[in-house]
Coordinates of C-alpha atoms and ligand atoms in Angstrom, one line a residue:
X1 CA -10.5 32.6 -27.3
X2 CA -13.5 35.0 -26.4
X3 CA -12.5 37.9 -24.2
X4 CA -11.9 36.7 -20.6
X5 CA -15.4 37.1 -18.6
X6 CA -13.5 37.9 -15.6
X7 CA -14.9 40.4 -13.3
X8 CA -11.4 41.6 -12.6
X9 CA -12.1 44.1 -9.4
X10 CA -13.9 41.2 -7.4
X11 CA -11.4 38.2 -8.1
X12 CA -14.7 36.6 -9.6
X13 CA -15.1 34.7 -12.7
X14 CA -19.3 34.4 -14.2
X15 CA -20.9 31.1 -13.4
X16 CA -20.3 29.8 -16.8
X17 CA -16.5 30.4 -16.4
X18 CA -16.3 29.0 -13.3
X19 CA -17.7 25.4 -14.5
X20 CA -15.6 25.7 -17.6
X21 CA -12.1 26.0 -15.6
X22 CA -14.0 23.3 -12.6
X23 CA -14.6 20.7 -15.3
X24 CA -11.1 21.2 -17.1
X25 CA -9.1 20.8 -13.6
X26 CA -11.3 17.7 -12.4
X27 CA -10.5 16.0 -15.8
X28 CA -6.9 16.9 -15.4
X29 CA -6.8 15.2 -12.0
X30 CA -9.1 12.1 -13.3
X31 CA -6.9 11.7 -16.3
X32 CA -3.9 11.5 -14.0
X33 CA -5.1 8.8 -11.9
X34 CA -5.9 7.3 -14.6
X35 CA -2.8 7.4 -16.5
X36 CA 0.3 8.6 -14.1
X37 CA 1.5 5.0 -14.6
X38 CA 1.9 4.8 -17.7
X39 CA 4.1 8.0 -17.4
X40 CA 7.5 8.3 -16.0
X41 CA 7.7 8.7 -13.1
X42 CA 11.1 11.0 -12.4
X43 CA 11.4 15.0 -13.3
X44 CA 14.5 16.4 -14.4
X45 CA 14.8 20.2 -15.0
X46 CA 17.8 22.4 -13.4
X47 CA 17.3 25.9 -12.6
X48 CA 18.2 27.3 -16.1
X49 CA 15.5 25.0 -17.8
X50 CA 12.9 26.0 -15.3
X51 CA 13.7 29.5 -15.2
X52 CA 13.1 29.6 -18.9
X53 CA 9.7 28.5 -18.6
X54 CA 8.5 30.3 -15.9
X55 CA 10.8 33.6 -14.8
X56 CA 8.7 36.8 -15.4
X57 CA 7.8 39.7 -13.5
X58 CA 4.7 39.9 -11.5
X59 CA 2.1 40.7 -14.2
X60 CA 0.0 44.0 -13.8
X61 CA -3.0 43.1 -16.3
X62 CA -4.7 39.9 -17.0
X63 CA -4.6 37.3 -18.8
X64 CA -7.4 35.2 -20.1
X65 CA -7.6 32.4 -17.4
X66 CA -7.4 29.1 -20.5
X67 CA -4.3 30.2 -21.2
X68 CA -2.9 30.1 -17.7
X69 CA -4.8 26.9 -16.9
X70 CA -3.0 25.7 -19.8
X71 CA 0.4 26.6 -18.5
X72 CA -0.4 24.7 -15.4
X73 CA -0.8 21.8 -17.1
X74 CA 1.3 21.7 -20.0
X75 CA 4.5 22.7 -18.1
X76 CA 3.9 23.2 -14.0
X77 CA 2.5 19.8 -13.4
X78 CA 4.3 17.4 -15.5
X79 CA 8.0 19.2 -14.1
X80 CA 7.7 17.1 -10.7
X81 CA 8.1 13.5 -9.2
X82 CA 5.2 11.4 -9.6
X83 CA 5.2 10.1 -6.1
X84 CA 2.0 7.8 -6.2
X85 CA 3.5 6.4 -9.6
X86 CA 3.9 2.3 -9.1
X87 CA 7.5 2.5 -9.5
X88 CA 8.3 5.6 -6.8
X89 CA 10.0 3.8 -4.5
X90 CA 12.3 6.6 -3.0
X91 CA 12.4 8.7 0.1
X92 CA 8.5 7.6 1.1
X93 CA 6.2 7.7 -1.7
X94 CA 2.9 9.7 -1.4
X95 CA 0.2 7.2 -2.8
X96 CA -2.5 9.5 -2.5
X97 CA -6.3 8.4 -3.4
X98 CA -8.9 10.1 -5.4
X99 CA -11.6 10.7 -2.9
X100 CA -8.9 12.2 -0.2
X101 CA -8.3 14.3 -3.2
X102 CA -11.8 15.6 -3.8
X103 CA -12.6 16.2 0.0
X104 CA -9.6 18.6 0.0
X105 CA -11.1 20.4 -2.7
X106 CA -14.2 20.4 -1.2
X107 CA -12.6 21.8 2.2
X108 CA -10.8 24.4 0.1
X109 CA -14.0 25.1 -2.1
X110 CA -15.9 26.3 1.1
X111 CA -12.8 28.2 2.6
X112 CA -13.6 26.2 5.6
X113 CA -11.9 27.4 8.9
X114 CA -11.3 24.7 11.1
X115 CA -9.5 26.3 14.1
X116 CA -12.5 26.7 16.9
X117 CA -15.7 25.1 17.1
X118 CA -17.9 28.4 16.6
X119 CA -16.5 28.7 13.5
X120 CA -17.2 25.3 12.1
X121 CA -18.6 23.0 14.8
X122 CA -19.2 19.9 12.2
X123 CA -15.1 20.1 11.0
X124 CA -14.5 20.5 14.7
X125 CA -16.4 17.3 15.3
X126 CA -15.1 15.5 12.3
X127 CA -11.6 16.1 13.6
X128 CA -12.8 14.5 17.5
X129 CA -14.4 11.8 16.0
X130 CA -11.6 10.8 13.4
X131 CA -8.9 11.4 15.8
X132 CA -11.3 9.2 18.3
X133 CA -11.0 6.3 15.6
X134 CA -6.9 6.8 15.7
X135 CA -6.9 6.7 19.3
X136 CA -8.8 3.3 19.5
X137 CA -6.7 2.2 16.5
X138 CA -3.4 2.2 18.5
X139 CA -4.6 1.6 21.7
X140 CA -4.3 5.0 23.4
X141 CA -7.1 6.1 26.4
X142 CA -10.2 7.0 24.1
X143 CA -11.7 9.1 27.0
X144 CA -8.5 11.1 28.3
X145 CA -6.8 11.2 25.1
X146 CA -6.2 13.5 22.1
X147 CA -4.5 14.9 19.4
X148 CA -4.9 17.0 16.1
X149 CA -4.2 16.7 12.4
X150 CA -1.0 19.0 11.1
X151 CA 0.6 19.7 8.1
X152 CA 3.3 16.6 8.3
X153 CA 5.2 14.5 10.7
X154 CA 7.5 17.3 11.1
X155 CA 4.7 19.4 12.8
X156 CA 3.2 16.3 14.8
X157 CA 6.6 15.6 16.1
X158 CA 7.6 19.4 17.1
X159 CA 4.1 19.7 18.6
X160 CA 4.7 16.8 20.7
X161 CA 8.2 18.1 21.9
X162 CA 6.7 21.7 22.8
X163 CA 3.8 19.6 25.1
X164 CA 6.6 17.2 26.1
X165 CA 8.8 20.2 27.6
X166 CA 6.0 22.0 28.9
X167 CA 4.5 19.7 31.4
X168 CA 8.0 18.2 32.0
X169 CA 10.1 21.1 32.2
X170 CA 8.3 24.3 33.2
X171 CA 10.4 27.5 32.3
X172 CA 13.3 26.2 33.2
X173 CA 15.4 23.5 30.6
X174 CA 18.6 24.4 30.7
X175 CA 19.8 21.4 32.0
X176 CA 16.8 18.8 30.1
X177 CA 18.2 16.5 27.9
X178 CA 16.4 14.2 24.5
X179 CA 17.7 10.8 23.8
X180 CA 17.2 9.3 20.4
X181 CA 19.0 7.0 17.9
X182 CA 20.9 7.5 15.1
X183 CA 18.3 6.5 13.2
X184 CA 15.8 8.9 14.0
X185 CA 14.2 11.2 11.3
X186 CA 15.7 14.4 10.7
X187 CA 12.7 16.4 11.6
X188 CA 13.4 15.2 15.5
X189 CA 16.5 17.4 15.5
X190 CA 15.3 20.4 13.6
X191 CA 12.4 20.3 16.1
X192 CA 15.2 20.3 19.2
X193 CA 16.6 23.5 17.0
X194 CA 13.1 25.2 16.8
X195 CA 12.6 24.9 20.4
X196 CA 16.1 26.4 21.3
X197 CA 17.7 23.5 22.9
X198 CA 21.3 23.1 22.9
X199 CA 23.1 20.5 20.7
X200 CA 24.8 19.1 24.2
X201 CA 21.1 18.9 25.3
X202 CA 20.5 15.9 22.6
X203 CA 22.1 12.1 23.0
X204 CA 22.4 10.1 20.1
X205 CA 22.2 6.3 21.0
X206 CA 23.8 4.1 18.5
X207 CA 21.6 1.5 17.3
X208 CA 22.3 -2.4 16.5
X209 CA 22.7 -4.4 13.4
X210 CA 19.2 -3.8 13.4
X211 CA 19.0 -0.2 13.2
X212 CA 17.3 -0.5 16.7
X213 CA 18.2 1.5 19.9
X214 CA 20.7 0.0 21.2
X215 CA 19.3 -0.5 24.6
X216 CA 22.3 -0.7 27.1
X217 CA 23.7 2.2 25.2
X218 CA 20.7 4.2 26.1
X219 CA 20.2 3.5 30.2
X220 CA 24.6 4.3 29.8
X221 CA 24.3 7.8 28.8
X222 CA 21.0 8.5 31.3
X223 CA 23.0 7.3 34.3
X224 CA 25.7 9.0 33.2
X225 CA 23.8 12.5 32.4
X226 CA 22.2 11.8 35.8
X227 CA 25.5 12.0 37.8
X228 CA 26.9 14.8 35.4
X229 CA 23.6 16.7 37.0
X230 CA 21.5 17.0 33.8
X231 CA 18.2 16.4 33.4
X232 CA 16.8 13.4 31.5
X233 CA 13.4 14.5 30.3
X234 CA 12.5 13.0 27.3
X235 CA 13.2 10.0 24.8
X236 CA 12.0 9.3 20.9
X237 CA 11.5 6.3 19.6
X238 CA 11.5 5.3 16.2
X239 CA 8.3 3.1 15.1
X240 CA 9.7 2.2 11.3
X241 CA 12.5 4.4 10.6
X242 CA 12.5 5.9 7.4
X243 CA 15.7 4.2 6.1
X244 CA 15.1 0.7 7.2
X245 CA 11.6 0.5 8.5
X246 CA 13.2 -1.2 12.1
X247 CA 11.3 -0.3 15.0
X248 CA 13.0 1.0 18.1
X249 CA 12.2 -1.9 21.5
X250 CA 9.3 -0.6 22.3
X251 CA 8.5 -2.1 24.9
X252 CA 12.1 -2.0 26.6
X253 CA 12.3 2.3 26.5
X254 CA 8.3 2.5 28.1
X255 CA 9.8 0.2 31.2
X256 CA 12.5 3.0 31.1
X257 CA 11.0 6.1 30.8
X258 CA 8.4 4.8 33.9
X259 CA 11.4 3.8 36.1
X260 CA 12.8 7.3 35.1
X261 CA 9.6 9.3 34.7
X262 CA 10.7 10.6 31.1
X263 CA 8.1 11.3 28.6
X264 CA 8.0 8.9 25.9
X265 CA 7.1 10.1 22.5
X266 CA 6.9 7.9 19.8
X267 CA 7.7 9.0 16.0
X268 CA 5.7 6.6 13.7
X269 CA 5.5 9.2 10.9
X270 CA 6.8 6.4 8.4
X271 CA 5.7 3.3 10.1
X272 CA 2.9 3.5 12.7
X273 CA 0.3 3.1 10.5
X274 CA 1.1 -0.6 9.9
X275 CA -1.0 -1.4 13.2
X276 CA -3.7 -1.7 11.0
X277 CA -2.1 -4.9 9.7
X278 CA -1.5 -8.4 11.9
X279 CA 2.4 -8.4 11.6
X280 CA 2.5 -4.3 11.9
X281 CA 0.4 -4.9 15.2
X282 CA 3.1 -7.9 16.6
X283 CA 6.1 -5.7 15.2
X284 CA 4.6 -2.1 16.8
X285 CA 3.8 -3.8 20.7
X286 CA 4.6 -1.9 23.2
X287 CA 3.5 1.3 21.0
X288 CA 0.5 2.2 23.4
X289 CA 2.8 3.1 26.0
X290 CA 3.8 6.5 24.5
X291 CA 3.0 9.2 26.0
X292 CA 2.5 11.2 22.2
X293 CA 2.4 9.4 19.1
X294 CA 3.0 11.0 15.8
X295 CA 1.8 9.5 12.6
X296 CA 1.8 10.8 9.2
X297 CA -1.7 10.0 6.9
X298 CA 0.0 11.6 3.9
X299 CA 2.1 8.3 3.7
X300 CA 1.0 5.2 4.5
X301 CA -2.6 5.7 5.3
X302 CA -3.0 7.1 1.4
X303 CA -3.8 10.3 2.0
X304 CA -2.1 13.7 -0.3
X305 CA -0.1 16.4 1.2
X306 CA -0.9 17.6 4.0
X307 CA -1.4 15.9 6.9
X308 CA 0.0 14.2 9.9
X309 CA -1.4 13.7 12.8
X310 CA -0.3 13.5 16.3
X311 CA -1.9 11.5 19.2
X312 CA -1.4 12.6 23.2
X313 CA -2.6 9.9 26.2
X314 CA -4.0 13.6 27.7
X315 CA -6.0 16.2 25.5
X316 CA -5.2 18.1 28.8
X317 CA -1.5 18.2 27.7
X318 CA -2.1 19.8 24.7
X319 CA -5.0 22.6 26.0
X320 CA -2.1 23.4 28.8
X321 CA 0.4 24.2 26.3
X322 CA -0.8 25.8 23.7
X323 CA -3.9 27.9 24.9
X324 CA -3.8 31.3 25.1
X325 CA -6.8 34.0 25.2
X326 CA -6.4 36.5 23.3
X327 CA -9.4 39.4 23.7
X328 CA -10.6 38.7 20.4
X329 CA -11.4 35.0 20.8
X330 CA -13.3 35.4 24.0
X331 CA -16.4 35.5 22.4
X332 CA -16.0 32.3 20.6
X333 CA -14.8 30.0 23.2
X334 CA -17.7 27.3 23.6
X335 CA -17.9 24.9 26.3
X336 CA -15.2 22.2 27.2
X337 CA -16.6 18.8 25.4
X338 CA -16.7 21.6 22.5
X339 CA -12.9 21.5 21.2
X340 CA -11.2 24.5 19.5
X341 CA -8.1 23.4 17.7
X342 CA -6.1 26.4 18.0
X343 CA -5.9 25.6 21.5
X344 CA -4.7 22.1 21.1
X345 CA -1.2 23.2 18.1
X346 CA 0.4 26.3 17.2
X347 CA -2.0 26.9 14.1
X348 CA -5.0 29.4 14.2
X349 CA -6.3 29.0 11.1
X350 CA -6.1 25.4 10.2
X351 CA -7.9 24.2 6.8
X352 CA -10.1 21.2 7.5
X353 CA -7.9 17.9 7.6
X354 CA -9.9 16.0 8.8
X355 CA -12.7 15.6 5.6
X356 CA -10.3 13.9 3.5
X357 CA -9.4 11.2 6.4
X358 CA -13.2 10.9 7.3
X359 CA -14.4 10.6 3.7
X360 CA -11.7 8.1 2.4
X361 CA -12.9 6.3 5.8
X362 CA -15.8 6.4 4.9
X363 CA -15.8 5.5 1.8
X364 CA -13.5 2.4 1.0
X365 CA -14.0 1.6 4.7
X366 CA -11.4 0.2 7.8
X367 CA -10.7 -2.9 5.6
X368 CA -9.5 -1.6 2.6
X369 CA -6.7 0.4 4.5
X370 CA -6.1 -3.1 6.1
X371 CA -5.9 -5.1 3.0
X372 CA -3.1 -2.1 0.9
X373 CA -0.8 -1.8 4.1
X374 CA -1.0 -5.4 4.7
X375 CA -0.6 -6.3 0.7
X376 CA 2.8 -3.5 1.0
X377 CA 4.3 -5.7 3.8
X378 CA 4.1 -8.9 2.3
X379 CA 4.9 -6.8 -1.2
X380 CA 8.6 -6.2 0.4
X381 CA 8.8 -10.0 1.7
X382 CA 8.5 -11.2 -1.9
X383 CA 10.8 -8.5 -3.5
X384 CA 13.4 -10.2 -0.2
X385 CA 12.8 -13.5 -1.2
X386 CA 13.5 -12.4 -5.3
X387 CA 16.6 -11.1 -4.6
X388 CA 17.6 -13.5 -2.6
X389 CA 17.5 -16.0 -5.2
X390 CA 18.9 -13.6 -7.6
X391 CA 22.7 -14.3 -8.3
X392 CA 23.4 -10.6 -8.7
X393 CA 21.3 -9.2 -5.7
X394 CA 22.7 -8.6 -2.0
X395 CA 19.8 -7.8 0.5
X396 CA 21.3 -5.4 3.1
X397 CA 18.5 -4.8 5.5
X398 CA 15.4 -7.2 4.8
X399 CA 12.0 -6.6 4.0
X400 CA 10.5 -4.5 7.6
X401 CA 7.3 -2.8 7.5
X402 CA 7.5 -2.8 3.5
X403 CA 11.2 -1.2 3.4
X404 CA 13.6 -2.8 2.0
X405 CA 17.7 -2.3 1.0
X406 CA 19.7 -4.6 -0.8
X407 CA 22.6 -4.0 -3.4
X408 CA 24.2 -5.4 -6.4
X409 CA 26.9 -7.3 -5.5
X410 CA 27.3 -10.3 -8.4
X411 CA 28.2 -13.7 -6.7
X412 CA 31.0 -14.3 -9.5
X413 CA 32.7 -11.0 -8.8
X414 CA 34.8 -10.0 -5.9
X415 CA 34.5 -6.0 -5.8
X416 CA 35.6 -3.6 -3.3
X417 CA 33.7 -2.1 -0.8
X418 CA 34.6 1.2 -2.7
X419 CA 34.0 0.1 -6.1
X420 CA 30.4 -1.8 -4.8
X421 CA 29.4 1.4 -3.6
X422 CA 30.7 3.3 -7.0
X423 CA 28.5 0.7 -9.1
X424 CA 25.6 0.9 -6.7
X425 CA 25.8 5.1 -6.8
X426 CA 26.2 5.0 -10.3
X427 CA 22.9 2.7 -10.9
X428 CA 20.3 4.5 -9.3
X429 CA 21.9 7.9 -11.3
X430 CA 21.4 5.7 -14.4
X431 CA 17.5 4.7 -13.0
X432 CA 17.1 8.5 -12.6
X433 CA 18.7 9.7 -15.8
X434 CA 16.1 7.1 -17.8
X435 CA 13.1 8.2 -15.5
X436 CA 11.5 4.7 -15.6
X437 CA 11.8 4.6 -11.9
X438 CA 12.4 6.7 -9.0
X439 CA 15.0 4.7 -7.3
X440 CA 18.1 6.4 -4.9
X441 CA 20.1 5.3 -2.4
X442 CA 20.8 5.5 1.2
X443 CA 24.3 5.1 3.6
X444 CA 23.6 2.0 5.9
X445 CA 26.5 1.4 7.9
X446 CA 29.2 2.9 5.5
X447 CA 27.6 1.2 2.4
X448 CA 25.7 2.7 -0.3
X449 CA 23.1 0.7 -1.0
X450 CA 19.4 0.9 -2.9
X451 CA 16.5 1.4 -1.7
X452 CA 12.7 0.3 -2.1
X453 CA 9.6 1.6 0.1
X454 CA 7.1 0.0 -1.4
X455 CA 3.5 1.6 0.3
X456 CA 1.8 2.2 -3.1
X457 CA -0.6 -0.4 -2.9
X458 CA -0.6 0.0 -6.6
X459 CA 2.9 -1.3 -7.2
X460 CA 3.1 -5.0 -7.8
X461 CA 6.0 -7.5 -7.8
X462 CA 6.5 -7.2 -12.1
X463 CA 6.6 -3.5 -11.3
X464 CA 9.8 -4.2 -8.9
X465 CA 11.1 -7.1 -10.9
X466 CA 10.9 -4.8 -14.3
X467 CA 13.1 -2.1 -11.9
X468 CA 15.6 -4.4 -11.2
X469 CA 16.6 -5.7 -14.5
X470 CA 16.7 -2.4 -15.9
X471 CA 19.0 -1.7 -12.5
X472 CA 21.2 -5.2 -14.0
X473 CA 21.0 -3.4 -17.7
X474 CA 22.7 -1.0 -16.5
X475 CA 25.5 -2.7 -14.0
X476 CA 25.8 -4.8 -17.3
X477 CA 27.1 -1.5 -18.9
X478 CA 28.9 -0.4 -15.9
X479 CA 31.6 -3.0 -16.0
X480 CA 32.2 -3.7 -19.7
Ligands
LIG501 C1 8.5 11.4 6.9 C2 8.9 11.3 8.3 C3 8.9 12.4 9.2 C4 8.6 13.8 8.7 O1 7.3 13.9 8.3 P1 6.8 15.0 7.2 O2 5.4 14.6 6.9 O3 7.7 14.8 6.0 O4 7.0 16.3 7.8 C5 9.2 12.3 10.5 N1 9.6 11.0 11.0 C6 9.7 9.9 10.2 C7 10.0 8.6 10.8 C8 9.3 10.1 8.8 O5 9.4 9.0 8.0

């Protein structure tokens, strides 16, 4: 390798070099699309193994820049999850696209700064107009409404709760209490944390067979926090929780939080992006009535990491919370129609989300996001119908917005609860320890069972019928 033509003291490689790593790191990432499924899918390193690769001082002198490019893709890339592979069907898997992917590097390429609308009025606008198409897309008021792109679901749904506490609660919120299920995502509660509430601040409602709210559950505990003297202020709902896809009744928790004036935010970080498909629309009714709306594009709408995205009924909410005026940013305010981010999150700086939504948009146009989310659903209603016919198979929760959870549980056999949930553990270790698929399990009402989210639009039905034999190989070998 010629000596590196690196001008070291301005972080700035020659023209030449620059193409040379461009072209290599493109062709990585084309190569991958092209031929992450025909690798395996799960990464398995501990510490020691990964520490042996990579632990080293911080280096003081260079190194030519092939050799660390090839580092990165000889040994950092291939050590993780493929999560857009056709057979990731865990946690919920990140089929990203190729365009999405470019736009980010494009958006990273120019350094763009997309917090105010001096700096970067056309990402600005890109982000109104985008979040204009999700606001029409689930029915929330185009004109009044709002919303921004953040990192995740986790940031959508804290950024809601700081907005939802603001304008409900002033300074005062000692006494304001959240209701949500026991279904609700995690990130709900460690948003609760952030924002300093106290854990007998939060009600968790028990939910039904159906992993729904249980309704009379929920209007108990707010009569009864009413005469205890606390504050009702604010309930989540679930729009496809992330263990069963079920979504919360809608329609039934709006009619409350009117009759109770509480705000009503809605976490559709898994599942909200079904609207765009007939039986997401039927299933998701009701979930105009929020009052904020988070959904996650780095999911289901096939974008990569980061972004989610929340959605208000009132920009006005957002500008009320989170603006502040600093001396320095006086000269880059703009006029009203002319929206600075920064005054609508808790991020300053904010790189420029919204290119890869708009491009992919653009691109493969509304239809094609229609035809993968809708081809997912009816994906998990044929996988429910296999195992149903299977003699081996148990479904456990069916097929709902493309999640499903089943378990092997062999007709001719009679096992325990216990031992069931032994041979069901002990499958989706052996799925993991072969790496063909990245298959784990989740707790549904005391019983460890499998489960399959199957948003990869990617992933067809020989895909999930070539996982579950390899699952019966192994039960096979379980109980000899
Ligand atoms: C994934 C998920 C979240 C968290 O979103 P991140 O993008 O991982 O931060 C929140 N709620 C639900 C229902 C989810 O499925």
């Amino acid at each position: 390798m010629s000596k590196s033509q690196v001008k070291t003291n301005t972080l700035q490689l020659s023209k030449d070099d620059m193409k040379r790593y461009g072209y290599q790191v493109i062709d990585a990432i084309v190569e991958h699309f092209d031929t992450e499924h025909l690798k395996k899918p799960v990464a398995y390193a501990s510490r020691k193994e990964m520490d042996l690769l990579f632990n080293s001082d911080i280096p003081e002198k260079e190194t030519h820049y092939q050799d660390i490019l090839d580092i990165v893709t000889t040994k950092i890339l291939p050590n993780s999850n493929i999560v857009s592979h056709p057979k990731s069907y865990s946690f919920v898997p990140g089929p990203s696209n190729f365009v999405s992917v470019m736009a980010d590097t494009l958006a990273t390429g120019f350094n763009i700064f997309s917090g105010g609308w001096v700096a970067s009025p056309a990402a600005a606008e890109i982000e109104i107009i985008t979040m204009n198409w999700l606001l029409k897309l689930f029915k929330f008021p185009t004109k009044k409404g709002g919303g921004i792109f953040t990192s995740g679901g986790s940031m959508a749904n804290l950024t809601a709760l700081v907005t939802a506490r603001r304008q409900h609660c002033g300074d005062d919120f000692s006494k304001a209490v959240i209701y949500m299920s026991d279904q609700a995502h995690s990130s709900n509660i460690k948003a609760i944390r952030v924002l300093g509430f106290k854990k007998e601040q939060v009600r968790i409602i028990p939910t039904d067979l159906e992993f729904k709210m249980a309704i009379n559950k929920l209007k108990n505990a707010i009569a009864k926090d009413r005469l205890e003297g606390f504050q009702p202020f604010c309930i989540i709902a679930s729009a496809g929780t992330t263990n069963t896809g079920s979504i919360d009744p809608l329609d039934a928790i709006a009619a409350i939080c009117k009759t109770e004036k509480l705000w009503f935010h809605i976490d559709g970080a898994y599942g909200g992006a079904a609207m765009l498909s007939q039986k997401g629309k039927q299933a998701l009714k009701g979930i105009e009535k929020a009052n904020s709306l988070t959904i996650d594009p780095h999911k289901w709408l096939f974008q990569p990491y980061e972004m989610g995205c929340l959605l208000i009924r009132n920009h006005k909410w957002l500008s009320n919370t989170f603006s502040e005026k600093p001396e320095y940013l006086r000269d880059v305010e703009g006029n009203t129609s002319e929206i600075n981010f920064y005054d609508h999150g808790i991020q300053l700086t904010r790189r420029f989300r919204a290119l890869k939504f708009y491009i992919s948009m653009k691109t493969f146009g509304l239809d094609a996001f229609r035809n993968a989310i809708t081809y997912s659903i009816n994906l998990a209603e044929l996988t429910e119908s296999h195992l149903r016919k299977s003699p081996n198979w148990e479904v456990i929760s069916p097929a709902t917005l493309a999640v499903i959870n089943f378990r092997y549980n062999p007709i001719k056999k009679s096992f325990s609860e216990k031992k069931l949930d032994q041979i069901n553990q002990e499958i989706s270790q052996k799925v993991l320890a072969s790496r063909e698929a990245l298959l784990v399990t989740t707790v549904l009402q005391g019983q460890i069972v499998l489960r399959m989210c199957l948003i990869n639009p990617r992933t067809t039905l020989k895909d999930v019928k070539e996982t579950l034999t390899l699952c019966e190989s192994f039960a096979k070998d379980l109980l000899v």
